[in-house]
Amino acid sequence: MRTITERRTTISLSPPSTSRLRMRPRDPAGSSRTPLDGGWWPRSTDPVAELPGLILALQAGPQAHGPADDHGRITHVMLRVADWDSRPRRLRVDGPADTRMVRLSWFDTLPTGLLTALYADGHRVDLLTVPPYTSHAAARSALELAAHDTNHLPAPKLLAALLTPITPNSPAATTGPEVTSPDPSEPQDTWETEGGRLREHLAAP
């Protein structure tokens, strides 16, 4: 017979997806904390489908995407209500070696686009969550900036630089234009929408 806790735990019916995650390099000793530790681009707004892959990627350690030190398991993830389609409270994550239960907390007041993962020892990782239907070029630029060691933008301001997220019905949601530098023949608003404006923030003080 399952316990009450087990009955309230949400289980993903599909295997964890490969996480589209970029992490900032490890901080030198004594350096100040930046607003973000990296960026993540989920494929949907379904937390049950998306979070297991992210948690496993963060858990994998320095050889993959996780922090440089061993902080133990991720035990708690904090998310913004408006960024997701559902609000499960506990999520079972099936890894290659074990299964763990992760607590999920939901907040209306959490900054737009911010996800915070907490490890067993209290260490935290703050991630920009790029909207799933953002164009490929803009999403790549946002991940690059969020993981840059000189980034000074918090999640809401970085998302604001994306200008207009791509909707599911937009052709750019599947094709993702490969814009890497300004083209004089293209309108300025197109260049900014596809990620050019984001890269300019890397040089900002």
mmCIF file with all atom_site columns, C-alpha atoms in Angstrom:
data_model
loop_
_atom_site.group_PDB
_atom_site.id
_atom_site.type_symbol
_atom_site.label_atom_id
_atom_site.label_alt_id
_atom_site.label_comp_id
_atom_site.label_asym_id
_atom_site.label_entity_id
_atom_site.label_seq_id
_atom_site.pdbx_PDB_ins_code
_atom_site.Cartn_x
_atom_site.Cartn_y
_atom_site.Cartn_z
_atom_site.occupancy
_atom_site.B_iso_or_equiv
_atom_site.pdbx_formal_charge
_atom_site.auth_seq_id
_atom_site.auth_comp_id
_atom_site.auth_asym_id
_atom_site.auth_atom_id
_atom_site.pdbx_PDB_model_num
ATOM 1   C CA . MET A 1 1   ? 0.000  0.000  0.000   1.00 0.00 ? 1   MET A CA 1
ATOM 2   C CA . ARG A 1 2   ? 1.311  3.438  -0.935  1.00 0.00 ? 2   ARG A CA 1
ATOM 3   C CA . THR A 1 3   ? 1.749  6.137  1.691   1.00 0.00 ? 3   THR A CA 1
ATOM 4   C CA . ILE A 1 4   ? -0.123 9.473  1.579   1.00 0.00 ? 4   ILE A CA 1
ATOM 5   C CA . THR A 1 5   ? 3.097  11.167 0.453   1.00 0.00 ? 5   THR A CA 1
ATOM 6   C CA . GLU A 1 6   ? 3.525  8.702  -2.394  1.00 0.00 ? 6   GLU A CA 1
ATOM 7   C CA . ARG A 1 7   ? -0.069 9.214  -3.542  1.00 0.00 ? 7   ARG A CA 1
ATOM 8   C CA . ARG A 1 8   ? 0.519  12.977 -3.697  1.00 0.00 ? 8   ARG A CA 1
ATOM 9   C CA . THR A 1 9   ? 3.759  12.640 -5.662  1.00 0.00 ? 9   THR A CA 1
ATOM 10  C CA . THR A 1 10  ? 3.551  13.385 -9.385  1.00 0.00 ? 10  THR A CA 1
ATOM 11  C CA . ILE A 1 11  ? 5.331  11.014 -11.746 1.00 0.00 ? 11  ILE A CA 1
ATOM 12  C CA . SER A 1 12  ? 6.311  11.811 -15.322 1.00 0.00 ? 12  SER A CA 1
ATOM 13  C CA . LEU A 1 13  ? 5.152  9.131  -17.768 1.00 0.00 ? 13  LEU A CA 1
ATOM 14  C CA . SER A 1 14  ? 7.930  9.930  -20.256 1.00 0.00 ? 14  SER A CA 1
ATOM 15  C CA . PRO A 1 15  ? 11.712 9.605  -19.780 1.00 0.00 ? 15  PRO A CA 1
ATOM 16  C CA . PRO A 1 16  ? 13.571 12.811 -18.826 1.00 0.00 ? 16  PRO A CA 1
ATOM 17  C CA . SER A 1 17  ? 14.486 14.912 -21.837 1.00 0.00 ? 17  SER A CA 1
ATOM 18  C CA . THR A 1 18  ? 17.956 16.264 -22.542 1.00 0.00 ? 18  THR A CA 1
ATOM 19  C CA . SER A 1 19  ? 18.053 19.626 -20.823 1.00 0.00 ? 19  SER A CA 1
ATOM 20  C CA . ARG A 1 20  ? 18.888 22.755 -22.829 1.00 0.00 ? 20  ARG A CA 1
ATOM 21  C CA . LEU A 1 21  ? 20.937 24.323 -20.058 1.00 0.00 ? 21  LEU A CA 1
ATOM 22  C CA . ARG A 1 22  ? 23.865 26.743 -19.897 1.00 0.00 ? 22  ARG A CA 1
ATOM 23  C CA . MET A 1 23  ? 25.691 27.336 -16.595 1.00 0.00 ? 23  MET A CA 1
ATOM 24  C CA . ARG A 1 24  ? 28.009 30.143 -15.586 1.00 0.00 ? 24  ARG A CA 1
ATOM 25  C CA . PRO A 1 25  ? 31.655 29.202 -14.877 1.00 0.00 ? 25  PRO A CA 1
ATOM 26  C CA . ARG A 1 26  ? 32.554 28.586 -11.254 1.00 0.00 ? 26  ARG A CA 1
ATOM 27  C CA . ASP A 1 27  ? 33.129 31.756 -9.249  1.00 0.00 ? 27  ASP A CA 1
ATOM 28  C CA . PRO A 1 28  ? 36.672 32.484 -8.032  1.00 0.00 ? 28  PRO A CA 1
ATOM 29  C CA . ALA A 1 29  ? 37.011 32.483 -4.264  1.00 0.00 ? 29  ALA A CA 1
ATOM 30  C CA . GLY A 1 30  ? 35.674 35.688 -2.721  1.00 0.00 ? 30  GLY A CA 1
ATOM 31  C CA . SER A 1 31  ? 33.877 36.906 -5.833  1.00 0.00 ? 31  SER A CA 1
ATOM 32  C CA . SER A 1 32  ? 30.445 38.515 -5.538  1.00 0.00 ? 32  SER A CA 1
ATOM 33  C CA . ARG A 1 33  ? 27.320 36.629 -6.550  1.00 0.00 ? 33  ARG A CA 1
ATOM 34  C CA . THR A 1 34  ? 25.720 37.487 -9.897  1.00 0.00 ? 34  THR A CA 1
ATOM 35  C CA . PRO A 1 35  ? 21.917 37.633 -10.395 1.00 0.00 ? 35  PRO A CA 1
ATOM 36  C CA . LEU A 1 36  ? 21.843 34.348 -12.344 1.00 0.00 ? 36  LEU A CA 1
ATOM 37  C CA . ASP A 1 37  ? 23.815 31.109 -12.348 1.00 0.00 ? 37  ASP A CA 1
ATOM 38  C CA . GLY A 1 38  ? 22.738 30.178 -15.860 1.00 0.00 ? 38  GLY A CA 1
ATOM 39  C CA . GLY A 1 39  ? 19.811 29.730 -18.175 1.00 0.00 ? 39  GLY A CA 1
ATOM 40  C CA . TRP A 1 40  ? 17.411 26.961 -19.158 1.00 0.00 ? 40  TRP A CA 1
ATOM 41  C CA . TRP A 1 41  ? 15.191 26.640 -22.219 1.00 0.00 ? 41  TRP A CA 1
ATOM 42  C CA . PRO A 1 42  ? 12.394 24.104 -21.599 1.00 0.00 ? 42  PRO A CA 1
ATOM 43  C CA . ARG A 1 43  ? 10.477 22.613 -24.512 1.00 0.00 ? 43  ARG A CA 1
ATOM 44  C CA . SER A 1 44  ? 7.033  23.197 -22.973 1.00 0.00 ? 44  SER A CA 1
ATOM 45  C CA . THR A 1 45  ? 5.300  24.751 -19.966 1.00 0.00 ? 45  THR A CA 1
ATOM 46  C CA . ASP A 1 46  ? 4.506  21.339 -18.461 1.00 0.00 ? 46  ASP A CA 1
ATOM 47  C CA . PRO A 1 47  ? 6.590  21.098 -15.238 1.00 0.00 ? 47  PRO A CA 1
ATOM 48  C CA . VAL A 1 48  ? 6.111  17.338 -14.947 1.00 0.00 ? 48  VAL A CA 1
ATOM 49  C CA . ALA A 1 49  ? 7.620  16.769 -18.390 1.00 0.00 ? 49  ALA A CA 1
ATOM 50  C CA . GLU A 1 50  ? 10.393 19.369 -18.148 1.00 0.00 ? 50  GLU A CA 1
ATOM 51  C CA . LEU A 1 51  ? 11.721 19.419 -14.581 1.00 0.00 ? 51  LEU A CA 1
ATOM 52  C CA . PRO A 1 52  ? 13.128 15.860 -14.306 1.00 0.00 ? 52  PRO A CA 1
ATOM 53  C CA . GLY A 1 53  ? 15.630 16.478 -17.112 1.00 0.00 ? 53  GLY A CA 1
ATOM 54  C CA . LEU A 1 54  ? 16.697 19.790 -15.576 1.00 0.00 ? 54  LEU A CA 1
ATOM 55  C CA . ILE A 1 55  ? 17.119 18.303 -12.105 1.00 0.00 ? 55  ILE A CA 1
ATOM 56  C CA . LEU A 1 56  ? 19.207 15.414 -13.424 1.00 0.00 ? 56  LEU A CA 1
ATOM 57  C CA . ALA A 1 57  ? 21.378 17.817 -15.451 1.00 0.00 ? 57  ALA A CA 1
ATOM 58  C CA . LEU A 1 58  ? 22.022 20.025 -12.418 1.00 0.00 ? 58  LEU A CA 1
ATOM 59  C CA . GLN A 1 59  ? 22.663 16.924 -10.322 1.00 0.00 ? 59  GLN A CA 1
ATOM 60  C CA . ALA A 1 60  ? 25.245 15.557 -12.761 1.00 0.00 ? 60  ALA A CA 1
ATOM 61  C CA . GLY A 1 61  ? 28.073 17.698 -11.369 1.00 0.00 ? 61  GLY A CA 1
ATOM 62  C CA . PRO A 1 62  ? 30.901 19.705 -12.981 1.00 0.00 ? 62  PRO A CA 1
ATOM 63  C CA . GLN A 1 63  ? 31.447 17.188 -15.761 1.00 0.00 ? 63  GLN A CA 1
ATOM 64  C CA . ALA A 1 64  ? 28.032 18.189 -17.109 1.00 0.00 ? 64  ALA A CA 1
ATOM 65  C CA . HIS A 1 65  ? 26.001 21.245 -16.073 1.00 0.00 ? 65  HIS A CA 1
ATOM 66  C CA . GLY A 1 66  ? 25.943 21.240 -12.292 1.00 0.00 ? 66  GLY A CA 1
ATOM 67  C CA . PRO A 1 67  ? 27.865 23.324 -9.759  1.00 0.00 ? 67  PRO A CA 1
ATOM 68  C CA . ALA A 1 68  ? 31.568 22.740 -9.208  1.00 0.00 ? 68  ALA A CA 1
ATOM 69  C CA . ASP A 1 69  ? 31.205 21.276 -5.718  1.00 0.00 ? 69  ASP A CA 1
ATOM 70  C CA . ASP A 1 70  ? 29.195 18.341 -4.428  1.00 0.00 ? 70  ASP A CA 1
ATOM 71  C CA . HIS A 1 71  ? 26.174 19.861 -2.719  1.00 0.00 ? 71  HIS A CA 1
ATOM 72  C CA . GLY A 1 72  ? 24.201 16.661 -2.475  1.00 0.00 ? 72  GLY A CA 1
ATOM 73  C CA . ARG A 1 73  ? 20.830 16.107 -4.070  1.00 0.00 ? 73  ARG A CA 1
ATOM 74  C CA . ILE A 1 74  ? 18.429 18.774 -5.261  1.00 0.00 ? 74  ILE A CA 1
ATOM 75  C CA . THR A 1 75  ? 15.575 18.644 -2.771  1.00 0.00 ? 75  THR A CA 1
ATOM 76  C CA . HIS A 1 76  ? 13.463 21.694 -3.580  1.00 0.00 ? 76  HIS A CA 1
ATOM 77  C CA . VAL A 1 77  ? 12.615 23.769 -6.651  1.00 0.00 ? 77  VAL A CA 1
ATOM 78  C CA . MET A 1 78  ? 10.860 27.154 -6.494  1.00 0.00 ? 78  MET A CA 1
ATOM 79  C CA . LEU A 1 79  ? 8.894  28.326 -9.530  1.00 0.00 ? 79  LEU A CA 1
ATOM 80  C CA . ARG A 1 80  ? 6.670  31.200 -10.638 1.00 0.00 ? 80  ARG A CA 1
ATOM 81  C CA . VAL A 1 81  ? 3.008  30.249 -11.014 1.00 0.00 ? 81  VAL A CA 1
ATOM 82  C CA . ALA A 1 82  ? 2.417  32.192 -14.242 1.00 0.00 ? 82  ALA A CA 1
ATOM 83  C CA . ASP A 1 83  ? 5.308  30.490 -16.065 1.00 0.00 ? 83  ASP A CA 1
ATOM 84  C CA . TRP A 1 84  ? 3.805  26.973 -15.949 1.00 0.00 ? 84  TRP A CA 1
ATOM 85  C CA . ASP A 1 85  ? 0.603  25.090 -16.810 1.00 0.00 ? 85  ASP A CA 1
ATOM 86  C CA . SER A 1 86  ? 0.205  23.099 -13.588 1.00 0.00 ? 86  SER A CA 1
ATOM 87  C CA . ARG A 1 87  ? 1.402  23.164 -9.982  1.00 0.00 ? 87  ARG A CA 1
ATOM 88  C CA . PRO A 1 88  ? 2.400  19.731 -8.637  1.00 0.00 ? 88  PRO A CA 1
ATOM 89  C CA . ARG A 1 89  ? 3.775  19.809 -5.102  1.00 0.00 ? 89  ARG A CA 1
ATOM 90  C CA . ARG A 1 90  ? 6.100  16.817 -5.220  1.00 0.00 ? 90  ARG A CA 1
ATOM 91  C CA . LEU A 1 91  ? 7.819  15.291 -8.230  1.00 0.00 ? 91  LEU A CA 1
ATOM 92  C CA . ARG A 1 92  ? 9.444  11.897 -8.542  1.00 0.00 ? 92  ARG A CA 1
ATOM 93  C CA . VAL A 1 93  ? 12.667 12.027 -10.543 1.00 0.00 ? 93  VAL A CA 1
ATOM 94  C CA . ASP A 1 94  ? 13.993 8.712  -11.831 1.00 0.00 ? 94  ASP A CA 1
ATOM 95  C CA . GLY A 1 95  ? 17.735 8.928  -12.391 1.00 0.00 ? 95  GLY A CA 1
ATOM 96  C CA . PRO A 1 96  ? 20.155 6.389  -13.813 1.00 0.00 ? 96  PRO A CA 1
ATOM 97  C CA . ALA A 1 97  ? 21.207 5.209  -10.349 1.00 0.00 ? 97  ALA A CA 1
ATOM 98  C CA . ASP A 1 98  ? 18.329 6.069  -8.039  1.00 0.00 ? 98  ASP A CA 1
ATOM 99  C CA . THR A 1 99  ? 14.942 7.710  -7.579  1.00 0.00 ? 99  THR A CA 1
ATOM 100 C CA . ARG A 1 100 ? 14.442 10.888 -5.591  1.00 0.00 ? 100 ARG A CA 1
ATOM 101 C CA . MET A 1 101 ? 11.472 12.993 -4.499  1.00 0.00 ? 101 MET A CA 1
ATOM 102 C CA . VAL A 1 102 ? 11.752 16.739 -5.101  1.00 0.00 ? 102 VAL A CA 1
ATOM 103 C CA . ARG A 1 103 ? 9.526  19.312 -3.442  1.00 0.00 ? 103 ARG A CA 1
ATOM 104 C CA . LEU A 1 104 ? 8.053  22.010 -5.702  1.00 0.00 ? 104 LEU A CA 1
ATOM 105 C CA . SER A 1 105 ? 6.921  25.389 -4.378  1.00 0.00 ? 105 SER A CA 1
ATOM 106 C CA . TRP A 1 106 ? 4.895  27.900 -6.373  1.00 0.00 ? 106 TRP A CA 1
ATOM 107 C CA . PHE A 1 107 ? 4.895  31.678 -5.969  1.00 0.00 ? 107 PHE A CA 1
ATOM 108 C CA . ASP A 1 108 ? 2.986  34.559 -7.564  1.00 0.00 ? 108 ASP A CA 1
ATOM 109 C CA . THR A 1 109 ? 5.667  36.964 -6.358  1.00 0.00 ? 109 THR A CA 1
ATOM 110 C CA . LEU A 1 110 ? 8.729  35.207 -7.795  1.00 0.00 ? 110 LEU A CA 1
ATOM 111 C CA . PRO A 1 111 ? 10.373 37.352 -10.505 1.00 0.00 ? 111 PRO A CA 1
ATOM 112 C CA . THR A 1 112 ? 9.311  36.602 -14.067 1.00 0.00 ? 112 THR A CA 1
ATOM 113 C CA . GLY A 1 113 ? 11.401 33.865 -15.658 1.00 0.00 ? 113 GLY A CA 1
ATOM 114 C CA . LEU A 1 114 ? 13.230 32.868 -12.480 1.00 0.00 ? 114 LEU A CA 1
ATOM 115 C CA . LEU A 1 115 ? 13.611 29.290 -11.236 1.00 0.00 ? 115 LEU A CA 1
ATOM 116 C CA . THR A 1 116 ? 15.549 28.488 -8.051  1.00 0.00 ? 116 THR A CA 1
ATOM 117 C CA . ALA A 1 117 ? 16.837 24.994 -7.267  1.00 0.00 ? 117 ALA A CA 1
ATOM 118 C CA . LEU A 1 118 ? 17.963 24.207 -3.710  1.00 0.00 ? 118 LEU A CA 1
ATOM 119 C CA . TYR A 1 119 ? 20.419 21.472 -2.785  1.00 0.00 ? 119 TYR A CA 1
ATOM 120 C CA . ALA A 1 120 ? 20.411 19.391 0.379   1.00 0.00 ? 120 ALA A CA 1
ATOM 121 C CA . ASP A 1 121 ? 23.164 21.530 1.924   1.00 0.00 ? 121 ASP A CA 1
ATOM 122 C CA . GLY A 1 122 ? 21.319 24.803 1.237   1.00 0.00 ? 122 GLY A CA 1
ATOM 123 C CA . HIS A 1 123 ? 23.257 25.770 -1.885  1.00 0.00 ? 123 HIS A CA 1
ATOM 124 C CA . ARG A 1 124 ? 21.024 27.492 -4.439  1.00 0.00 ? 124 ARG A CA 1
ATOM 125 C CA . VAL A 1 125 ? 21.095 27.842 -8.197  1.00 0.00 ? 125 VAL A CA 1
ATOM 126 C CA . ASP A 1 126 ? 19.130 30.681 -9.826  1.00 0.00 ? 126 ASP A CA 1
ATOM 127 C CA . LEU A 1 127 ? 18.239 30.092 -13.461 1.00 0.00 ? 127 LEU A CA 1
ATOM 128 C CA . LEU A 1 128 ? 16.665 32.175 -16.182 1.00 0.00 ? 128 LEU A CA 1
ATOM 129 C CA . THR A 1 129 ? 13.794 30.202 -17.721 1.00 0.00 ? 129 THR A CA 1
ATOM 130 C CA . VAL A 1 130 ? 13.464 31.112 -21.391 1.00 0.00 ? 130 VAL A CA 1
ATOM 131 C CA . PRO A 1 131 ? 9.859  30.784 -22.686 1.00 0.00 ? 131 PRO A CA 1
ATOM 132 C CA . PRO A 1 132 ? 9.538  27.550 -24.710 1.00 0.00 ? 132 PRO A CA 1
ATOM 133 C CA . TYR A 1 133 ? 8.322  29.198 -27.915 1.00 0.00 ? 133 TYR A CA 1
ATOM 134 C CA . THR A 1 134 ? 11.093 31.772 -28.101 1.00 0.00 ? 134 THR A CA 1
ATOM 135 C CA . SER A 1 135 ? 12.964 31.630 -31.414 1.00 0.00 ? 135 SER A CA 1
ATOM 136 C CA . HIS A 1 136 ? 16.148 29.580 -31.493 1.00 0.00 ? 136 HIS A CA 1
ATOM 137 C CA . ALA A 1 137 ? 18.400 32.584 -32.101 1.00 0.00 ? 137 ALA A CA 1
ATOM 138 C CA . ALA A 1 138 ? 16.920 34.676 -29.290 1.00 0.00 ? 138 ALA A CA 1
ATOM 139 C CA . ALA A 1 139 ? 16.900 31.715 -26.890 1.00 0.00 ? 139 ALA A CA 1
ATOM 140 C CA . ARG A 1 140 ? 20.549 30.933 -27.581 1.00 0.00 ? 140 ARG A CA 1
ATOM 141 C CA . SER A 1 141 ? 21.463 34.554 -26.968 1.00 0.00 ? 141 SER A CA 1
ATOM 142 C CA . ALA A 1 142 ? 19.494 34.600 -23.706 1.00 0.00 ? 142 ALA A CA 1
ATOM 143 C CA . LEU A 1 143 ? 21.196 31.409 -22.471 1.00 0.00 ? 143 LEU A CA 1
ATOM 144 C CA . GLU A 1 144 ? 24.592 32.798 -23.416 1.00 0.00 ? 144 GLU A CA 1
ATOM 145 C CA . LEU A 1 145 ? 23.994 36.016 -21.524 1.00 0.00 ? 145 LEU A CA 1
ATOM 146 C CA . ALA A 1 146 ? 22.479 34.324 -18.457 1.00 0.00 ? 146 ALA A CA 1
ATOM 147 C CA . ALA A 1 147 ? 25.574 32.102 -18.181 1.00 0.00 ? 147 ALA A CA 1
ATOM 148 C CA . HIS A 1 148 ? 28.087 34.883 -18.867 1.00 0.00 ? 148 HIS A CA 1
ATOM 149 C CA . ASP A 1 149 ? 30.354 35.623 -15.906 1.00 0.00 ? 149 ASP A CA 1
ATOM 150 C CA . THR A 1 150 ? 29.838 39.382 -16.279 1.00 0.00 ? 150 THR A CA 1
ATOM 151 C CA . ASN A 1 151 ? 26.054 39.315 -16.648 1.00 0.00 ? 151 ASN A CA 1
ATOM 152 C CA . HIS A 1 152 ? 24.400 41.978 -14.486 1.00 0.00 ? 152 HIS A CA 1
ATOM 153 C CA . LEU A 1 153 ? 20.782 41.521 -15.581 1.00 0.00 ? 153 LEU A CA 1
ATOM 154 C CA . PRO A 1 154 ? 18.210 39.743 -13.379 1.00 0.00 ? 154 PRO A CA 1
ATOM 155 C CA . ALA A 1 155 ? 15.744 37.380 -15.041 1.00 0.00 ? 155 ALA A CA 1
ATOM 156 C CA . PRO A 1 156 ? 12.900 39.901 -15.688 1.00 0.00 ? 156 PRO A CA 1
ATOM 157 C CA . LYS A 1 157 ? 15.181 42.412 -17.419 1.00 0.00 ? 157 LYS A CA 1
ATOM 158 C CA . LEU A 1 158 ? 16.861 39.739 -19.483 1.00 0.00 ? 158 LEU A CA 1
ATOM 159 C CA . LEU A 1 159 ? 13.478 38.419 -20.597 1.00 0.00 ? 159 LEU A CA 1
ATOM 160 C CA . ALA A 1 160 ? 12.382 41.951 -21.432 1.00 0.00 ? 160 ALA A CA 1
ATOM 161 C CA . ALA A 1 161 ? 15.319 42.129 -23.844 1.00 0.00 ? 161 ALA A CA 1
ATOM 162 C CA . LEU A 1 162 ? 13.791 39.252 -25.767 1.00 0.00 ? 162 LEU A CA 1
ATOM 163 C CA . LEU A 1 163 ? 11.060 41.699 -26.816 1.00 0.00 ? 163 LEU A CA 1
ATOM 164 C CA . THR A 1 164 ? 8.405  39.425 -28.371 1.00 0.00 ? 164 THR A CA 1
ATOM 165 C CA . PRO A 1 165 ? 8.420  35.687 -27.519 1.00 0.00 ? 165 PRO A CA 1
ATOM 166 C CA . ILE A 1 166 ? 7.516  33.439 -30.454 1.00 0.00 ? 166 ILE A CA 1
ATOM 167 C CA . THR A 1 167 ? 4.074  31.835 -30.182 1.00 0.00 ? 167 THR A CA 1
ATOM 168 C CA . PRO A 1 168 ? 3.324  28.152 -30.956 1.00 0.00 ? 168 PRO A CA 1
ATOM 169 C CA . ASN A 1 169 ? 1.658  29.137 -34.242 1.00 0.00 ? 169 ASN A CA 1
ATOM 170 C CA . SER A 1 170 ? 4.587  31.191 -35.467 1.00 0.00 ? 170 SER A CA 1
ATOM 171 C CA . PRO A 1 171 ? 6.858  29.621 -38.122 1.00 0.00 ? 171 PRO A CA 1
ATOM 172 C CA . ALA A 1 172 ? 9.887  30.829 -36.135 1.00 0.00 ? 172 ALA A CA 1
ATOM 173 C CA . ALA A 1 173 ? 8.910  28.520 -33.301 1.00 0.00 ? 173 ALA A CA 1
ATOM 174 C CA . THR A 1 174 ? 10.038 25.564 -35.395 1.00 0.00 ? 174 THR A CA 1
ATOM 175 C CA . THR A 1 175 ? 12.518 27.041 -37.824 1.00 0.00 ? 175 THR A CA 1
ATOM 176 C CA . GLY A 1 176 ? 14.461 29.402 -35.540 1.00 0.00 ? 176 GLY A CA 1
ATOM 177 C CA . PRO A 1 177 ? 16.278 31.902 -37.818 1.00 0.00 ? 177 PRO A CA 1
ATOM 178 C CA . GLU A 1 178 ? 20.044 31.757 -37.594 1.00 0.00 ? 178 GLU A CA 1
ATOM 179 C CA . VAL A 1 179 ? 20.740 35.437 -36.884 1.00 0.00 ? 179 VAL A CA 1
ATOM 180 C CA . THR A 1 180 ? 24.221 36.040 -35.486 1.00 0.00 ? 180 THR A CA 1
ATOM 181 C CA . SER A 1 181 ? 25.050 39.627 -36.483 1.00 0.00 ? 181 SER A CA 1
ATOM 182 C CA . PRO A 1 182 ? 23.234 42.747 -37.683 1.00 0.00 ? 182 PRO A CA 1
ATOM 183 C CA . ASP A 1 183 ? 22.409 42.809 -41.363 1.00 0.00 ? 183 ASP A CA 1
ATOM 184 C CA . PRO A 1 184 ? 21.911 46.290 -42.845 1.00 0.00 ? 184 PRO A CA 1
ATOM 185 C CA . SER A 1 185 ? 19.221 44.886 -45.118 1.00 0.00 ? 185 SER A CA 1
ATOM 186 C CA . GLU A 1 186 ? 17.115 43.725 -42.153 1.00 0.00 ? 186 GLU A CA 1
ATOM 187 C CA . PRO A 1 187 ? 14.898 46.028 -40.058 1.00 0.00 ? 187 PRO A CA 1
ATOM 188 C CA . GLN A 1 188 ? 16.300 46.886 -36.629 1.00 0.00 ? 188 GLN A CA 1
ATOM 189 C CA . ASP A 1 189 ? 13.294 45.412 -34.826 1.00 0.00 ? 189 ASP A CA 1
ATOM 190 C CA . THR A 1 190 ? 13.869 42.033 -36.525 1.00 0.00 ? 190 THR A CA 1
ATOM 191 C CA . TRP A 1 191 ? 17.511 42.005 -35.430 1.00 0.00 ? 191 TRP A CA 1
ATOM 192 C CA . GLU A 1 192 ? 16.578 42.830 -31.842 1.00 0.00 ? 192 GLU A CA 1
ATOM 193 C CA . THR A 1 193 ? 13.780 40.255 -31.718 1.00 0.00 ? 193 THR A CA 1
ATOM 194 C CA . GLU A 1 194 ? 16.084 37.485 -32.904 1.00 0.00 ? 194 GLU A CA 1
ATOM 195 C CA . GLY A 1 195 ? 18.709 38.011 -30.237 1.00 0.00 ? 195 GLY A CA 1
ATOM 196 C CA . GLY A 1 196 ? 21.025 40.796 -31.400 1.00 0.00 ? 196 GLY A CA 1
ATOM 197 C CA . ARG A 1 197 ? 19.930 43.161 -28.662 1.00 0.00 ? 197 ARG A CA 1
ATOM 198 C CA . LEU A 1 198 ? 20.719 40.571 -26.004 1.00 0.00 ? 198 LEU A CA 1
ATOM 199 C CA . ARG A 1 199 ? 24.338 40.255 -27.052 1.00 0.00 ? 199 ARG A CA 1
ATOM 200 C CA . GLU A 1 200 ? 24.796 44.003 -26.668 1.00 0.00 ? 200 GLU A CA 1
ATOM 201 C CA . HIS A 1 201 ? 24.177 43.610 -22.920 1.00 0.00 ? 201 HIS A CA 1
ATOM 202 C CA . LEU A 1 202 ? 27.404 41.618 -22.566 1.00 0.00 ? 202 LEU A CA 1
ATOM 203 C CA . ALA A 1 203 ? 29.344 44.816 -23.118 1.00 0.00 ? 203 ALA A CA 1
ATOM 204 C CA . ALA A 1 204 ? 27.170 46.942 -20.817 1.00 0.00 ? 204 ALA A CA 1
ATOM 205 C CA . PRO A 1 205 ? 28.729 48.100 -17.484 1.00 0.00 ? 205 PRO A CA 1
#
